[in-house]
Amino acid sequence: MSLVGPRPQVIYYTKQYKGEFKLILSVKPGLTDLATLYFMDMDRVLGSKNVDEKYATEVEPIKNSLRLKYVKEQNFLLDIRILVETAFSLVGIKNLTRLNIKP
């Protein structure tokens, strides 16, 4: 496992990867990634009703798009920016490095 890379996903979801999304599995997983930053407030996003369904239909597709984006665009500078942004997000400072995080 590395510091930056697509966060590991459970087998249930990885078995559903099709086409280019299988590229996600070609990169060493990490502790943080673009999807981690995008969904830093996961509890608020999911709410309290139909959590599993909402995750599967709304959250997982966005996470996969962001994981694939990382795989295609990965470089040392992006890794540093993700690490810095993650550190600052954990203490409540957001968008410090102006990462363009769009699925």
N, CA, C and O atoms as a GROMACS GRO file, in nm:
protein
  412
    1MET      N    1   0.085  -0.117   0.000
    1MET     CA    2   0.000   0.000   0.000
    1MET      C    3   0.090   0.124   0.000
    1MET      O    4   0.195   0.126   0.063
    2SER      N    5   0.045   0.226  -0.072
    2SER     CA    6   0.121   0.350  -0.077
    2SER      C    7   0.042   0.461  -0.006
    2SER      O    8  -0.070   0.438   0.038
    3LEU      N    9   0.101   0.580   0.003
    3LEU     CA   10   0.030   0.692   0.065
    3LEU      C   11  -0.085   0.740  -0.024
    3LEU      O   12  -0.195   0.767   0.025
    4VAL      N   13  -0.058   0.752  -0.154
    4VAL     CA   14  -0.160   0.801  -0.247
    4VAL      C   15  -0.186   0.695  -0.354
    4VAL      O   16  -0.093   0.636  -0.410
    5GLY      N   17  -0.311   0.673  -0.380
    5GLY     CA   18  -0.355   0.576  -0.480
    5GLY      C   19  -0.500   0.545  -0.455
    5GLY      O   20  -0.553   0.581  -0.349
    6PRO      N   21  -0.567   0.480  -0.547
    6PRO     CA   22  -0.708   0.448  -0.526
    6PRO      C   23  -0.727   0.370  -0.396
    6PRO      O   24  -0.662   0.268  -0.373
    7ARG      N   25  -0.816   0.419  -0.312
    7ARG     CA   26  -0.843   0.350  -0.186
    7ARG      C   27  -0.891   0.208  -0.214
    7ARG      O   28  -0.967   0.187  -0.309
    8PRO      N   29  -0.847   0.112  -0.134
    8PRO     CA   30  -0.891  -0.026  -0.156
    8PRO      C   31  -1.044  -0.036  -0.143
    8PRO      O   32  -1.105   0.030  -0.060
    9GLN      N   33  -1.101  -0.118  -0.226
    9GLN     CA   34  -1.245  -0.138  -0.226
    9GLN      C   35  -1.273  -0.284  -0.198
    9GLN      O   36  -1.190  -0.371  -0.225
   10VAL      N   37  -1.390  -0.312  -0.144
   10VAL     CA   38  -1.427  -0.450  -0.114
   10VAL      C   39  -1.448  -0.527  -0.245
   10VAL      O   40  -1.479  -0.469  -0.349
   11ILE      N   41  -1.430  -0.657  -0.238
   11ILE     CA   42  -1.437  -0.743  -0.356
   11ILE      C   43  -1.572  -0.733  -0.425
   11ILE      O   44  -1.580  -0.742  -0.548
   12TYR      N   45  -1.679  -0.715  -0.350
   12TYR     CA   46  -1.812  -0.704  -0.409
   12TYR      C   47  -1.814  -0.597  -0.519
   12TYR      O   48  -1.870  -0.619  -0.626
   13TYR      N   49  -1.751  -0.483  -0.492
   13TYR     CA   50  -1.750  -0.374  -0.590
   13TYR      C   51  -1.642  -0.392  -0.697
   13TYR      O   52  -1.665  -0.360  -0.814
   14THR      N   53  -1.526  -0.443  -0.659
   14THR     CA   54  -1.421  -0.458  -0.760
   14THR      C   55  -1.458  -0.563  -0.865
   14THR      O   56  -1.414  -0.553  -0.980
   15LYS      N   57  -1.538  -0.661  -0.829
   15LYS     CA   58  -1.583  -0.760  -0.926
   15LYS      C   59  -1.677  -0.698  -1.030
   15LYS      O   60  -1.700  -0.756  -1.136
   16GLN      N   61  -1.732  -0.581  -0.999
   16GLN     CA   62  -1.824  -0.514  -1.091
   16GLN      C   63  -1.752  -0.421  -1.189
   16GLN      O   64  -1.815  -0.365  -1.278
   17TYR      N   65  -1.621  -0.404  -1.174
   17TYR     CA   66  -1.546  -0.317  -1.266
   17TYR      C   67  -1.553  -0.374  -1.407
   17TYR      O   68  -1.528  -0.492  -1.428
   18LYS      N   69  -1.586  -0.290  -1.501
   18LYS     CA   70  -1.594  -0.329  -1.642
   18LYS      C   71  -1.509  -0.233  -1.725
   18LYS      O   72  -1.485  -0.119  -1.684
   19GLY      N   73  -1.464  -0.279  -1.839
   19GLY     CA   74  -1.392  -0.194  -1.934
   19GLY      C   75  -1.272  -0.125  -1.872
   19GLY      O   76  -1.192  -0.186  -1.802
   20GLU      N   77  -1.260   0.005  -1.898
   20GLU     CA   78  -1.143   0.080  -1.852
   20GLU      C   79  -1.137   0.093  -1.700
   20GLU      O   80  -1.031   0.124  -1.646
   21PHE      N   81  -1.247   0.070  -1.631
   21PHE     CA   82  -1.245   0.079  -1.485
   21PHE      C   83  -1.158  -0.030  -1.423
   21PHE      O   84  -1.117  -0.018  -1.307
   22LYS      N   85  -1.130  -0.136  -1.498
   22LYS     CA   86  -1.038  -0.239  -1.449
   22LYS      C   87  -0.897  -0.184  -1.432
   22LYS      O   88  -0.816  -0.244  -1.360
   23LEU      N   89  -0.866  -0.072  -1.497
   23LEU     CA   90  -0.735  -0.007  -1.480
   23LEU      C   91  -0.710   0.034  -1.336
   23LEU      O   92  -0.595   0.042  -1.291
   24ILE      N   93  -0.817   0.060  -1.263
   24ILE     CA   94  -0.804   0.100  -1.122
   24ILE      C   95  -0.725  -0.005  -1.045
   24ILE      O   96  -0.648   0.028  -0.955
   25LEU      N   97  -0.744  -0.130  -1.081
   25LEU     CA   98  -0.678  -0.240  -1.010
   25LEU      C   99  -0.530  -0.252  -1.045
   25LEU      O  100  -0.458  -0.328  -0.982
   26SER      N  101  -0.485  -0.178  -1.146
   26SER     CA  102  -0.345  -0.186  -1.188
   26SER      C  103  -0.253  -0.094  -1.107
   26SER      O  104  -0.131  -0.100  -1.122
   27VAL      N  105  -0.311  -0.012  -1.023
   27VAL     CA  106  -0.234   0.084  -0.943
   27VAL      C  107  -0.235   0.041  -0.797
   27VAL      O  108  -0.336  -0.005  -0.745
   28LYS      N  109  -0.122   0.056  -0.734
   28LYS     CA  110  -0.110   0.022  -0.592
   28LYS      C  111  -0.209   0.106  -0.512
   28LYS      O  112  -0.212   0.228  -0.528
   29PRO      N  113  -0.289   0.044  -0.425
   29PRO     CA  114  -0.385   0.121  -0.346
   29PRO      C  115  -0.314   0.213  -0.248
   29PRO      O  116  -0.198   0.191  -0.212
   30GLY      N  117  -0.385   0.317  -0.206
   30GLY     CA  118  -0.326   0.415  -0.116
   30GLY      C  119  -0.417   0.449   0.001
   30GLY      O  120  -0.532   0.405   0.009
   31LEU      N  121  -0.363   0.529   0.090
   31LEU     CA  122  -0.439   0.575   0.206
   31LEU      C  123  -0.533   0.689   0.172
   31LEU      O  124  -0.635   0.708   0.238
   32THR      N  125  -0.500   0.766   0.068
   32THR     CA  126  -0.584   0.877   0.027
   32THR      C  127  -0.581   0.891  -0.124
   32THR      O  128  -0.488   0.845  -0.190
   33ASP      N  129  -0.684   0.953  -0.177
   33ASP     CA  130  -0.694   0.974  -0.322
   33ASP      C  131  -0.793   1.085  -0.350
   33ASP      O  132  -0.843   1.150  -0.258
   34LEU      N  133  -0.821   1.108  -0.478
   34LEU     CA  134  -0.915   1.214  -0.516
   34LEU      C  135  -1.055   1.187  -0.459
   34LEU      O  136  -1.123   1.280  -0.416
   35ALA      N  137  -1.097   1.061  -0.460
   35ALA     CA  138  -1.229   1.026  -0.408
   35ALA      C  139  -1.238   1.051  -0.258
   35ALA      O  140  -1.344   1.091  -0.208
   36THR      N  141  -1.130   1.029  -0.186
   36THR     CA  142  -1.128   1.057  -0.042
   36THR      C  143  -1.154   1.205  -0.018
   36THR      O  144  -1.232   1.241   0.069
   37LEU      N  145  -1.088   1.289  -0.096
   37LEU     CA  146  -1.105   1.434  -0.080
   37LEU      C  147  -1.246   1.477  -0.121
   37LEU      O  148  -1.307   1.561  -0.055
   38TYR      N  149  -1.296   1.421  -0.228
   38TYR     CA  150  -1.428   1.457  -0.278
   38TYR      C  151  -1.538   1.420  -0.177
   38TYR      O  152  -1.634   1.494  -0.160
   39PHE      N  153  -1.521   1.306  -0.113
   39PHE     CA  154  -1.622   1.258  -0.018
   39PHE      C  155  -1.573   1.267   0.127
   39PHE      O  156  -1.599   1.176   0.206
   40MET      N  157  -1.505   1.374   0.160
   40MET     CA  158  -1.456   1.393   0.296
   40MET      C  159  -1.572   1.398   0.397
   40MET      O  160  -1.553   1.371   0.515
   41ASP      N  161  -1.692   1.431   0.349
   41ASP     CA  162  -1.811   1.439   0.435
   41ASP      C  163  -1.911   1.328   0.401
   41ASP      O  164  -2.030   1.353   0.386
   42MET      N  165  -1.860   1.206   0.390
   42MET     CA  166  -1.940   1.092   0.347
   42MET      C  167  -2.067   1.072   0.431
   42MET      O  168  -2.172   1.038   0.376
   43ASP      N  169  -2.060   1.090   0.561
   43ASP     CA  170  -2.178   1.071   0.646
   43ASP      C  171  -2.291   1.164   0.603
   43ASP      O  172  -2.407   1.123   0.598
   44ARG      N  173  -2.258   1.288   0.574
   44ARG     CA  174  -2.359   1.385   0.531
   44ARG      C  175  -2.414   1.348   0.394
   44ARG      O  176  -2.535   1.358   0.370
   45VAL      N  177  -2.328   1.304   0.305
   45VAL     CA  178  -2.369   1.268   0.170
   45VAL      C  179  -2.465   1.150   0.173
   45VAL      O  180  -2.568   1.152   0.104
   46LEU      N  181  -2.435   1.048   0.250
   46LEU     CA  182  -2.518   0.928   0.255
   46LEU      C  183  -2.646   0.946   0.334
   46LEU      O  184  -2.747   0.882   0.304
   47GLY      N  185  -2.643   1.030   0.435
   47GLY     CA  186  -2.762   1.047   0.519
   47GLY      C  187  -2.785   0.925   0.605
   47GLY      O  188  -2.691   0.853   0.639
   48SER      N  189  -2.912   0.900   0.639
   48SER     CA  190  -2.940   0.788   0.729
   48SER      C  191  -3.042   0.689   0.670
   48SER      O  192  -3.074   0.589   0.734
   49LYS      N  193  -3.092   0.715   0.551
   49LYS     CA  194  -3.191   0.625   0.491
   49LYS      C  195  -3.137   0.566   0.361
   49LYS      O  196  -3.074   0.635   0.281
   50ASN      N  197  -3.162   0.437   0.342
   50ASN     CA  198  -3.119   0.367   0.220
   50ASN      C  199  -2.970   0.388   0.191
   50ASN      O  200  -2.932   0.414   0.076
   51VAL      N  201  -2.889   0.378   0.293
   51VAL     CA  202  -2.746   0.408   0.282
   51VAL      C  203  -2.678   0.318   0.180
   51VAL      O  204  -2.603   0.367   0.095
   52ASP      N  205  -2.701   0.189   0.186
   52ASP     CA  206  -2.635   0.096   0.094
   52ASP      C  207  -2.675   0.123  -0.051
   52ASP      O  208  -2.590   0.122  -0.141
   53GLU      N  209  -2.803   0.145  -0.073
   53GLU     CA  210  -2.851   0.174  -0.209
   53GLU      C  211  -2.793   0.306  -0.261
   53GLU      O  212  -2.749   0.315  -0.375
   54LYS      N  213  -2.794   0.407  -0.176
   54LYS     CA  214  -2.741   0.538  -0.218
   54LYS      C  215  -2.592   0.528  -0.248
   54LYS      O  216  -2.543   0.587  -0.344
   55TYR      N  217  -2.520   0.452  -0.165
   55TYR     CA  218  -2.377   0.435  -0.190
   55TYR      C  219  -2.355   0.369  -0.326
   55TYR      O  220  -2.274   0.416  -0.407
   56ALA      N  221  -2.426   0.260  -0.351
   56ALA     CA  222  -2.406   0.183  -0.474
   56ALA      C  223  -2.446   0.260  -0.599
   56ALA      O  224  -2.379   0.249  -0.702
   57THR      N  225  -2.552   0.338  -0.592
   57THR     CA  226  -2.602   0.404  -0.712
   57THR      C  227  -2.549   0.546  -0.733
   57THR      O  228  -2.540   0.593  -0.846
   58GLU      N  229  -2.514   0.614  -0.624
   58GLU     CA  230  -2.472   0.754  -0.636
   58GLU      C  231  -2.324   0.777  -0.605
   58GLU      O  232  -2.256   0.849  -0.677
   59VAL      N  233  -2.275   0.715  -0.500
   59VAL     CA  234  -2.139   0.742  -0.454
   59VAL      C  235  -2.036   0.659  -0.529
   59VAL      O  236  -1.937   0.713  -0.578
   60GLU      N  237  -2.056   0.530  -0.538
   60GLU     CA  238  -1.957   0.441  -0.600
   60GLU      C  239  -1.924   0.480  -0.745
   60GLU      O  240  -1.807   0.479  -0.782
   61PRO      N  241  -2.023   0.516  -0.828
   61PRO     CA  242  -1.988   0.558  -0.964
   61PRO      C  243  -1.898   0.683  -0.967
   61PRO      O  244  -1.807   0.691  -1.050
   62ILE      N  245  -1.922   0.777  -0.880
   62ILE     CA  246  -1.838   0.897  -0.874
   62ILE      C  247  -1.698   0.860  -0.824
   62ILE      O  248  -1.598   0.906  -0.879
   63LYS      N  249  -1.693   0.777  -0.721
   63LYS     CA  250  -1.562   0.734  -0.670
   63LYS      C  251  -1.483   0.662  -0.779
   63LYS      O  252  -1.363   0.685  -0.793
   64ASN      N  253  -1.549   0.577  -0.855
   64ASN     CA  254  -1.479   0.505  -0.962
   64ASN      C  255  -1.428   0.600  -1.070
   64ASN      O  256  -1.318   0.582  -1.122
   65SER      N  257  -1.506   0.701  -1.103
   65SER     CA  258  -1.460   0.800  -1.200
   65SER      C  259  -1.337   0.873  -1.150
   65SER      O  260  -1.244   0.897  -1.226
   66LEU      N  261  -1.337   0.908  -1.022
   66LEU     CA  262  -1.222   0.977  -0.964
   66LEU      C  263  -1.101   0.885  -0.951
   66LEU      O  264  -0.988   0.928  -0.970
   67ARG      N  265  -1.125   0.759  -0.919
   67ARG     CA  266  -1.015   0.662  -0.913
   67ARG      C  267  -0.951   0.647  -1.051
   67ARG      O  268  -0.829   0.646  -1.064
   68LEU      N  269  -1.035   0.635  -1.153
   68LEU     CA  270  -0.984   0.621  -1.289
   68LEU      C  271  -0.911   0.747  -1.334
   68LEU      O  272  -0.808   0.740  -1.401
   69LYS      N  273  -0.963   0.863  -1.296
   69LYS     CA  274  -0.896   0.989  -1.328
   69LYS      C  275  -0.756   0.990  -1.267
   69LYS      O  276  -0.660   1.030  -1.333
   70TYR      N  277  -0.744   0.946  -1.142
   70TYR     CA  278  -0.613   0.941  -1.078
   70TYR      C  279  -0.519   0.847  -1.154
   70TYR      O  280  -0.404   0.881  -1.180
   71VAL      N  281  -0.568   0.729  -1.189
   71VAL     CA  282  -0.486   0.631  -1.260
   71VAL      C  283  -0.432   0.690  -1.390
   71VAL      O  284  -0.316   0.671  -1.424
   72LYS      N  285  -0.516   0.762  -1.462
   72LYS     CA  286  -0.477   0.818  -1.591
   72LYS      C  287  -0.385   0.940  -1.578
   72LYS      O  288  -0.305   0.966  -1.668
   73GLU      N  289  -0.398   1.015  -1.468
   73GLU     CA  290  -0.324   1.140  -1.454
   73GLU      C  291  -0.215   1.137  -1.347
   73GLU      O  292  -0.154   1.240  -1.318
   74GLN      N  293  -0.191   1.022  -1.288
   74GLN     CA  294  -0.100   1.015  -1.174
   74GLN      C  295   0.040   1.066  -1.208
   74GLN      O  296   0.096   1.038  -1.314
   75ASN      N  297   0.092   1.143  -1.115
   75ASN     CA  298   0.229   1.193  -1.124
   75ASN      C  299   0.270   1.240  -0.985
   75ASN      O  300   0.186   1.251  -0.896
   76PHE      N  301   0.397   1.266  -0.967
   76PHE     CA  302   0.450   1.302  -0.836
   76PHE      C  303   0.385   1.429  -0.780
   76PHE      O  304   0.351   1.434  -0.662
   77LEU      N  305   0.369   1.531  -0.864
   77LEU     CA  306   0.310   1.656  -0.818
   77LEU      C  307   0.165   1.636  -0.773
   77LEU      O  308   0.124   1.693  -0.672
   78LEU      N  309   0.089   1.557  -0.847
   78LEU     CA  310  -0.049   1.528  -0.807
   78LEU      C  311  -0.051   1.456  -0.673
   78LEU      O  312  -0.134   1.487  -0.587
   79ASP      N  313   0.038   1.361  -0.654
   79ASP     CA  314   0.046   1.290  -0.525
   79ASP      C  315   0.073   1.387  -0.410
   79ASP      O  316   0.009   1.378  -0.305
   80ILE      N  317   0.167   1.478  -0.430
   80ILE     CA  318   0.199   1.576  -0.325
   80ILE      C  319   0.078   1.664  -0.296
   80ILE      O  320   0.046   1.690  -0.180
   81ARG      N  321   0.011   1.710  -0.401
   81ARG     CA  322  -0.107   1.795  -0.382
   81ARG      C  323  -0.217   1.721  -0.308
   81ARG      O  324  -0.284   1.778  -0.221
   82ILE      N  325  -0.238   1.593  -0.340
   82ILE     CA  326  -0.340   1.513  -0.271
   82ILE      C  327  -0.303   1.496  -0.124
   82ILE      O  328  -0.388   1.509  -0.036
   83LEU      N  329  -0.177   1.469  -0.096
   83LEU     CA  330  -0.132   1.454   0.043
   83LEU      C  331  -0.152   1.582   0.122
   83LEU      O  332  -0.203   1.579   0.234
   84VAL      N  333  -0.113   1.695   0.064
   84VAL     CA  334  -0.128   1.824   0.133
   84VAL      C  335  -0.276   1.856   0.155
   84VAL      O  336  -0.316   1.896   0.264
   85GLU      N  337  -0.355   1.837   0.051
   85GLU     CA  338  -0.499   1.865   0.061
   85GLU      C  339  -0.565   1.776   0.166
   85GLU      O  340  -0.650   1.822   0.242
   86THR      N  341  -0.525   1.649   0.171
   86THR     CA  342  -0.581   1.557   0.271
   86THR      C  343  -0.544   1.603   0.412
   86THR      O  344  -0.630   1.608   0.500
   87ALA      N  345  -0.418   1.636   0.433
   87ALA     CA  346  -0.374   1.680   0.566
   87ALA      C  347  -0.451   1.804   0.611
   87ALA      O  348  -0.497   1.810   0.725
   88PHE      N  349  -0.465   1.900   0.523
   88PHE     CA  350  -0.535   2.022   0.561
   88PHE      C  351  -0.686   2.000   0.575
   88PHE      O  352  -0.749   2.064   0.659
   89SER      N  353  -0.743   1.913   0.494
   89SER     CA  354  -0.886   1.884   0.507
   89SER      C  355  -0.917   1.820   0.642
   89SER      O  356  -1.023   1.844   0.700
   90LEU      N  357  -0.824   1.739   0.690
   90LEU     CA  358  -0.845   1.673   0.819
   90LEU      C  359  -0.851   1.773   0.935
   90LEU      O  360  -0.911   1.745   1.039
   91VAL      N  361  -0.789   1.888   0.917
   91VAL     CA  362  -0.794   1.991   1.022
   91VAL      C  363  -0.891   2.103   0.988
   91VAL      O  364  -0.895   2.206   1.055
   92GLY      N  365  -0.971   2.082   0.882
   92GLY     CA  366  -1.078   2.176   0.851
   92GLY      C  367  -1.047   2.282   0.747
   92GLY      O  368  -1.129   2.371   0.724
   93ILE      N  369  -0.931   2.274   0.683
   93ILE     CA  370  -0.896   2.370   0.578
   93ILE      C  371  -0.914   2.300   0.444
   93ILE      O  372  -0.852   2.197   0.418
   94LYS      N  373  -1.001   2.356   0.360
   94LYS     CA  374  -1.033   2.290   0.233
   94LYS      C  375  -0.982   2.369   0.114
   94LYS      O  376  -0.964   2.491   0.121
   95ASN      N  377  -0.960   2.297   0.003
   95ASN     CA  378  -0.923   2.356  -0.126
   95ASN      C  379  -0.795   2.439  -0.120
   95ASN      O  380  -0.784   2.540  -0.190
   96LEU      N  381  -0.701   2.398  -0.041
   96LEU     CA  382  -0.575   2.471  -0.028
   96LEU      C  383  -0.495   2.467  -0.158
   96LEU      O  384  -0.442   2.569  -0.202
   97THR      N  385  -0.486   2.350  -0.219
   97THR     CA  386  -0.403   2.337  -0.339
   97THR      C  387  -0.484   2.358  -0.467
   97THR      O  388  -0.432   2.342  -0.577
   98ARG      N  389  -0.609   2.392  -0.452
   98ARG     CA  390  -0.697   2.418  -0.567
   98ARG      C  391  -0.702   2.300  -0.665
   98ARG      O  392  -0.704   2.317  -0.787
   99LEU      N  393  -0.705   2.180  -0.608
   99LEU     CA  394  -0.720   2.060  -0.691
   99LEU      C  395  -0.854   2.066  -0.761
   99LEU      O  396  -0.957   2.095  -0.699
  100ASN      N  397  -0.854   2.038  -0.888
  100ASN     CA  398  -0.977   2.038  -0.965
  100ASN      C  399  -1.037   1.897  -0.957
  100ASN      O  400  -1.012   1.813  -1.044
  101ILE      N  401  -1.114   1.873  -0.853
  101ILE     CA  402  -1.167   1.738  -0.830
  101ILE      C  403  -1.309   1.732  -0.884
  101ILE      O  404  -1.405   1.772  -0.817
  102LYS      N  405  -1.320   1.682  -1.005
  102LYS     CA  406  -1.451   1.662  -1.067
  102LYS      C  407  -1.453   1.522  -1.126
  102LYS      O  408  -1.357   1.480  -1.191
  103PRO      N  409  -1.562   1.450  -1.102
  103PRO     CA  410  -1.572   1.315  -1.157
  103PRO      C  411  -1.575   1.313  -1.308
  103PRO      O  412  -1.582   1.206  -1.369
   0.00000   0.00000   0.00000
